[in-house]
Tab-separated table of C-alpha atoms in Angstrom:
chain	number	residue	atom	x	y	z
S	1	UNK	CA	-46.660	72.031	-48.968
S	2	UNK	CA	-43.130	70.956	-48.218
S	3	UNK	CA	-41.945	68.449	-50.496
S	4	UNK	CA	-38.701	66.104	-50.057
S	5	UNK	CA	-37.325	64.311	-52.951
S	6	UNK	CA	-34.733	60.734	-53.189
S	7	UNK	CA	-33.620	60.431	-56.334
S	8	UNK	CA	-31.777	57.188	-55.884
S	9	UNK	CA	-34.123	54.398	-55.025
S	10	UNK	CA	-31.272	52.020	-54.289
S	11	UNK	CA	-27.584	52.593	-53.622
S	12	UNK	CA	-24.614	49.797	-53.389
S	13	UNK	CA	-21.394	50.195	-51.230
S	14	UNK	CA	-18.462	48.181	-50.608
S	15	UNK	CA	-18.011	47.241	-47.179
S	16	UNK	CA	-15.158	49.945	-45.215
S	17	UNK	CA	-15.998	52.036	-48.510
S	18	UNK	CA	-18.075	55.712	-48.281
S	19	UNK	CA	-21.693	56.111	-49.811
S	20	UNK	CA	-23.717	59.259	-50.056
S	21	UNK	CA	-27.195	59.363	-50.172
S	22	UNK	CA	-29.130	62.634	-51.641
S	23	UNK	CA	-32.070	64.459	-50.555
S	24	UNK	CA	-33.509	67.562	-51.781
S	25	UNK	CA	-36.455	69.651	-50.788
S	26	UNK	CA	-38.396	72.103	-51.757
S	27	UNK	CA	-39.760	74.854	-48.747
S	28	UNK	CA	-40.406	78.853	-48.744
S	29	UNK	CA	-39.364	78.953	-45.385
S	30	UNK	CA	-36.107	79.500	-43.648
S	31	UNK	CA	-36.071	77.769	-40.267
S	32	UNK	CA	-36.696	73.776	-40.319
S	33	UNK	CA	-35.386	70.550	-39.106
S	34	UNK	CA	-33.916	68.337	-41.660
S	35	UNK	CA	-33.534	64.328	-40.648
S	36	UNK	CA	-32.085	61.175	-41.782
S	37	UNK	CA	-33.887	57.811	-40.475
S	38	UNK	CA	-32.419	54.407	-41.134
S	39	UNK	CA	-35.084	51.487	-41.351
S	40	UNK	CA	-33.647	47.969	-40.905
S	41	UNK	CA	-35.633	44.951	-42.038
S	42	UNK	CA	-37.304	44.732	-38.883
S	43	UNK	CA	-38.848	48.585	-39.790
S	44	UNK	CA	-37.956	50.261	-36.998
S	45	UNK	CA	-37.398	54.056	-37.316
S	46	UNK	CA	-34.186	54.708	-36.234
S	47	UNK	CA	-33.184	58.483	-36.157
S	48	UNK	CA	-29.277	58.650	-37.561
S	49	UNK	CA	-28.506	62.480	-37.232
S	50	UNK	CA	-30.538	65.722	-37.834
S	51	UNK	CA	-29.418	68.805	-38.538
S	52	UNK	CA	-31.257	72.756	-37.986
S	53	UNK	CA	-31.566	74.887	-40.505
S	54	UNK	CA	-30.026	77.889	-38.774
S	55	UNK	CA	-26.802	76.336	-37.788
S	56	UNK	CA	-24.332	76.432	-40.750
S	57	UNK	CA	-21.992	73.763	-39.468
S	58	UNK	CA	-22.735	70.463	-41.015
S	59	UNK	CA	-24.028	67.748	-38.342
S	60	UNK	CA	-21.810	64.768	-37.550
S	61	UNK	CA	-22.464	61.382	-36.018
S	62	UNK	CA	-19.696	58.976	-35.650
S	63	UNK	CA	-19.392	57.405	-39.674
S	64	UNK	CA	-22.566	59.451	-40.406
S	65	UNK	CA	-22.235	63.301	-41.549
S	66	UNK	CA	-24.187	65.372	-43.218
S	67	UNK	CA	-23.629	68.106	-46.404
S	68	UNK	CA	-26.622	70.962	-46.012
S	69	UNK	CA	-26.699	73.065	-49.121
S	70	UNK	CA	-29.149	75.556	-47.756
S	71	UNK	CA	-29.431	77.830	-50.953
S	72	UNK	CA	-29.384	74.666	-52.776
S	73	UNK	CA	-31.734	72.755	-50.583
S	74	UNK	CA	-29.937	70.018	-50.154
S	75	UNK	CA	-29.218	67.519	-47.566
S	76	UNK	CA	-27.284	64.899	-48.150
S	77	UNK	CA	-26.098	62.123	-45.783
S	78	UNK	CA	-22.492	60.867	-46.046
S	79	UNK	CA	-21.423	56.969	-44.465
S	80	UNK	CA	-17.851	56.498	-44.008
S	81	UNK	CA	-16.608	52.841	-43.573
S	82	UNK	CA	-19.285	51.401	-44.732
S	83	UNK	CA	-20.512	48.355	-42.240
S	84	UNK	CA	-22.755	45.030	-42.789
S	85	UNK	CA	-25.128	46.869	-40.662
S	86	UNK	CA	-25.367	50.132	-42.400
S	87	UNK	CA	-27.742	48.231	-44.833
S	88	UNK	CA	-31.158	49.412	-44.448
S	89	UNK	CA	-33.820	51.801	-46.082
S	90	UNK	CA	-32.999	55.377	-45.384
S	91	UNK	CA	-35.340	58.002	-45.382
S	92	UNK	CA	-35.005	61.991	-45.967
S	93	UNK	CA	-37.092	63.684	-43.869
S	94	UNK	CA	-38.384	67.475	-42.815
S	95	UNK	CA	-39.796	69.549	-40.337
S	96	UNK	CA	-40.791	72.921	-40.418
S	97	UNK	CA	-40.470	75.067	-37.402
S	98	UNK	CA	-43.831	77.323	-38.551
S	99	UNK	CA	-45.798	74.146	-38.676
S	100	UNK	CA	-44.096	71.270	-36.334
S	101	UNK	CA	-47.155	68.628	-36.236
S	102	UNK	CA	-45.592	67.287	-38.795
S	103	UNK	CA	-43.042	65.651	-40.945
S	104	UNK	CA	-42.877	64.960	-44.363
S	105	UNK	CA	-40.869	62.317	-45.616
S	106	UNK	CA	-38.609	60.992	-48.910
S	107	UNK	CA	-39.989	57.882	-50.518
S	108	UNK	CA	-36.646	56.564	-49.129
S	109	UNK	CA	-32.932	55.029	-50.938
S	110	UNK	CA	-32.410	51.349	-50.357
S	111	UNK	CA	-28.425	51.087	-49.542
S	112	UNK	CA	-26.790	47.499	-50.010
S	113	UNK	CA	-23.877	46.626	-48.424
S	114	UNK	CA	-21.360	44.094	-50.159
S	115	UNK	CA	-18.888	42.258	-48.132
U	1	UNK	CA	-37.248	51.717	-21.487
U	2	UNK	CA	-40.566	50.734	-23.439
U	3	UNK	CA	-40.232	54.427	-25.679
U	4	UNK	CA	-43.512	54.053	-27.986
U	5	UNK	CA	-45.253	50.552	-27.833
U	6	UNK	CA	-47.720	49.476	-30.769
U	7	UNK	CA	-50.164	46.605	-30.694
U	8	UNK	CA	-50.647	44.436	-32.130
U	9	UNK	CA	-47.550	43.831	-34.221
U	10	UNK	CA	-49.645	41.733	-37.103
U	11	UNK	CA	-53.223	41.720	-38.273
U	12	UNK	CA	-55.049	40.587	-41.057
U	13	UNK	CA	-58.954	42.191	-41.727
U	14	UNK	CA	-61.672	41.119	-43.872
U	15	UNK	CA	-63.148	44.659	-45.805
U	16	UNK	CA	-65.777	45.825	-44.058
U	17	UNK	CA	-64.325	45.039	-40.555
U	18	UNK	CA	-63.295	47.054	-37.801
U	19	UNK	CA	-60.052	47.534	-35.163
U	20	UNK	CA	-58.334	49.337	-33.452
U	21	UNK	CA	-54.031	50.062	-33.488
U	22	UNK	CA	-53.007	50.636	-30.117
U	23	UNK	CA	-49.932	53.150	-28.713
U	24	UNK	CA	-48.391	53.840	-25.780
U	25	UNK	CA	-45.790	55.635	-24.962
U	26	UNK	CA	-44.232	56.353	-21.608
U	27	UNK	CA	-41.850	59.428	-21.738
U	28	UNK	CA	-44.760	62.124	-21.470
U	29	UNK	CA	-44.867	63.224	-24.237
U	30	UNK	CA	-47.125	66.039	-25.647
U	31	UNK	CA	-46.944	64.954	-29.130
U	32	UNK	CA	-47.843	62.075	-30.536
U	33	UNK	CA	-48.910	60.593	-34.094
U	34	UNK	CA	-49.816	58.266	-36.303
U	35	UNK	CA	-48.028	57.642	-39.814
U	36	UNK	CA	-48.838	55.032	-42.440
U	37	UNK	CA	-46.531	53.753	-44.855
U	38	UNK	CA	-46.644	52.168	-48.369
U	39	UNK	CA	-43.919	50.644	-50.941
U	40	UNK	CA	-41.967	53.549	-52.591
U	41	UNK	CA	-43.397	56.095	-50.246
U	42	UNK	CA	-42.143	57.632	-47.167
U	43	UNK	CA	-44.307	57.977	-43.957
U	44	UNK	CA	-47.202	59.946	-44.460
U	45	UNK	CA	-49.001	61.427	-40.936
U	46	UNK	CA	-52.620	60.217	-40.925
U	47	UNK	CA	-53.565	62.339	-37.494
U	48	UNK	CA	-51.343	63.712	-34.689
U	49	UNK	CA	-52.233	65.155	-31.318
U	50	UNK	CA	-50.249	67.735	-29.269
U	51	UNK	CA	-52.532	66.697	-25.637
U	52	UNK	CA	-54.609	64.800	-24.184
U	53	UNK	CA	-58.129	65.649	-25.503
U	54	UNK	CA	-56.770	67.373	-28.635
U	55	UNK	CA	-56.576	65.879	-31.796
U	56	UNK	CA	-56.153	66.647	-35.882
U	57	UNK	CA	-56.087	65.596	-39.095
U	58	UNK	CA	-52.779	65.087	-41.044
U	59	UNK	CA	-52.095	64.524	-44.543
U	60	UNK	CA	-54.341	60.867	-45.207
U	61	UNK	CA	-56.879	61.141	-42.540
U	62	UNK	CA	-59.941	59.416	-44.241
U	63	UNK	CA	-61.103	56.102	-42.984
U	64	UNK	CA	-59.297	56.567	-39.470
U	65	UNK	CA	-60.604	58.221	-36.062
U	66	UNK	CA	-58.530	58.835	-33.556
U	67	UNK	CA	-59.081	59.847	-29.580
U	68	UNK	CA	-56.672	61.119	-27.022
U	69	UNK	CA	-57.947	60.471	-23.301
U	70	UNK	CA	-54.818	60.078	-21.726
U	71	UNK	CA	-50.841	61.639	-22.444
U	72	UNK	CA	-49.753	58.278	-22.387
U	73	UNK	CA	-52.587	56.364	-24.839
U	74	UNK	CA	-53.217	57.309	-28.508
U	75	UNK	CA	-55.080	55.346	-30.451
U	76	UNK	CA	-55.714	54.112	-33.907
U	77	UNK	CA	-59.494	53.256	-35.242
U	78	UNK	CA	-60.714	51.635	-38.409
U	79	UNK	CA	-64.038	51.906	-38.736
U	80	UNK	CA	-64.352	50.172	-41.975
U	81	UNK	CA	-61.661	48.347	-43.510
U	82	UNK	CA	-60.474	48.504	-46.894
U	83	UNK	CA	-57.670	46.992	-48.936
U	84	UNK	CA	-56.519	50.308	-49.688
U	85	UNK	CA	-55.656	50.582	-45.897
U	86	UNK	CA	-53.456	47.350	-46.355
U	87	UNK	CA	-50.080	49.516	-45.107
U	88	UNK	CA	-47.622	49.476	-42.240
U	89	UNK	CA	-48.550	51.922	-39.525
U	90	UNK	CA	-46.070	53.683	-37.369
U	91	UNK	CA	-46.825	55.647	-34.021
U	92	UNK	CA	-44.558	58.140	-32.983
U	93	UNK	CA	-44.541	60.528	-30.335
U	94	UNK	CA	-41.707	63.762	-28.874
U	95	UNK	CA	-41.913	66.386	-26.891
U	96	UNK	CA	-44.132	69.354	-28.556
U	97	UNK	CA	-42.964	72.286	-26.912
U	98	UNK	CA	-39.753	72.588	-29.645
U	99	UNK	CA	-40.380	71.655	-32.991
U	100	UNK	CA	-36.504	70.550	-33.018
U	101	UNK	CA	-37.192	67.823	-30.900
U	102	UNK	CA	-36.229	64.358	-31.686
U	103	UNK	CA	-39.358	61.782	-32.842
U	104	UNK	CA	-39.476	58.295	-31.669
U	105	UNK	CA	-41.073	55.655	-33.376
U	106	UNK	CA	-43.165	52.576	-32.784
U	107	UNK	CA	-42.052	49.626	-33.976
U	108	UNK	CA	-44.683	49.078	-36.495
U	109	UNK	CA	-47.597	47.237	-37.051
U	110	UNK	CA	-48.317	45.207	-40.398
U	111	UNK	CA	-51.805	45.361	-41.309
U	112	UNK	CA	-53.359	43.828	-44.355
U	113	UNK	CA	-57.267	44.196	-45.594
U	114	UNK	CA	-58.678	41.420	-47.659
């Protein structure tokens, strides 16, 4: 089974500064979905930017981007000018285009933001 | 624009009792599912279903039943409560038809089992 690993349980950024957030995963396959979902403290699941596996160009969205090592199987998410609101749990998450019922998620990074 | 709507938002069990998590969602949706999730873990799916009248288990199914008359309704039963269900439980739901579609999420609902 697909496996995605966060190996920072908490990250602090300066507000206006950039913070990036790492993800890797572990999959024998080749075509997948790879997400990042912000939860606020009032746990919604808010999708911030997702990126296929086939397309080689790295996803942008607004302050959020994305760097997809495929050979590396990495996906790390990128926040530029770093807001108050930005703060929030974020979790890693994939999708495999084989098997699309469901997801399997990173145990999730807790970012802080510092005025 | 209701998306996916979970209720109730709160509940608190004694072990041994019963409920029921409701979801609705209104953008007809194919897909829909039901995720749990616990401190330093990510969401883990508990049972999805891809149509009305077809259901399956996902990665923590024990302890839950779930039905799907209707495209709209999906939900949630505990037949038995324990304190190891004591989680936050998401629905979601997406079109099915391409796995690159985009999930949307409830907006949770805190349960705790004493």
């Amino acid at each position: 089974a697909q496996t995605v690993t966060q190996s920072q349980p908490e990250m602090s950024v300066q507000e206006a500064e950039t913070v990036t957030l790492s993800c890797t995963y572990d999959t024998s396959e080749s075509d997948y979905y790879l997400f990042w979902y912000k939860q606020p403290p009032s746990r919604q699941m808010i999708l911030v930017i997702r990126q296929e596996a086939y397309k080689q160009q790295n996803a942008t969205e607004n302050r959020f981007s994305v760097n997809f090592q495929k050979a590396a199987k990495s996906f790390s998410l990128k926040i530029s000018d770093s807001q108050l609101g930005d703060a929030a749990m974020y979790f890693c998450a994939y999708r495999s285009d084989y098997n699309n019922n469901d997801m399997r998620f990173g145990a999730g990074t807790r970012l802080t933001v510092k005025p | 624009n209701a998306g996916v709507t979970q209720t109730p938002k709160f509940q608190v069990l004694k072990t041994g009792q019963s409920m029921t998590l409701q979801c609705a969602q209104d953008m007809n949706h194919e897909y829909m599912s039901w995720y749990r999730q616990d401190p330093g873990m990510g969401l883990r799916l508990i049972h999805y279903s891809v149509g009305a009248g077809i259901t399956d288990q996902g990665e923590v199914p024990n302890g839950y039943n779930v039905s799907r008359s209707t495209t709209e309704d999906f939900p949630l039963r505990l037949l038995s409560a324990a304190p190891s269900q004591t989680s936050v439980y998401f629905c979601a739901s997406r079109q099915w038809l391409s796995s690159g579609n985009t999930i949307y999420f409830g907006e949770g609902s805190w349960l705790t089992v004493v």
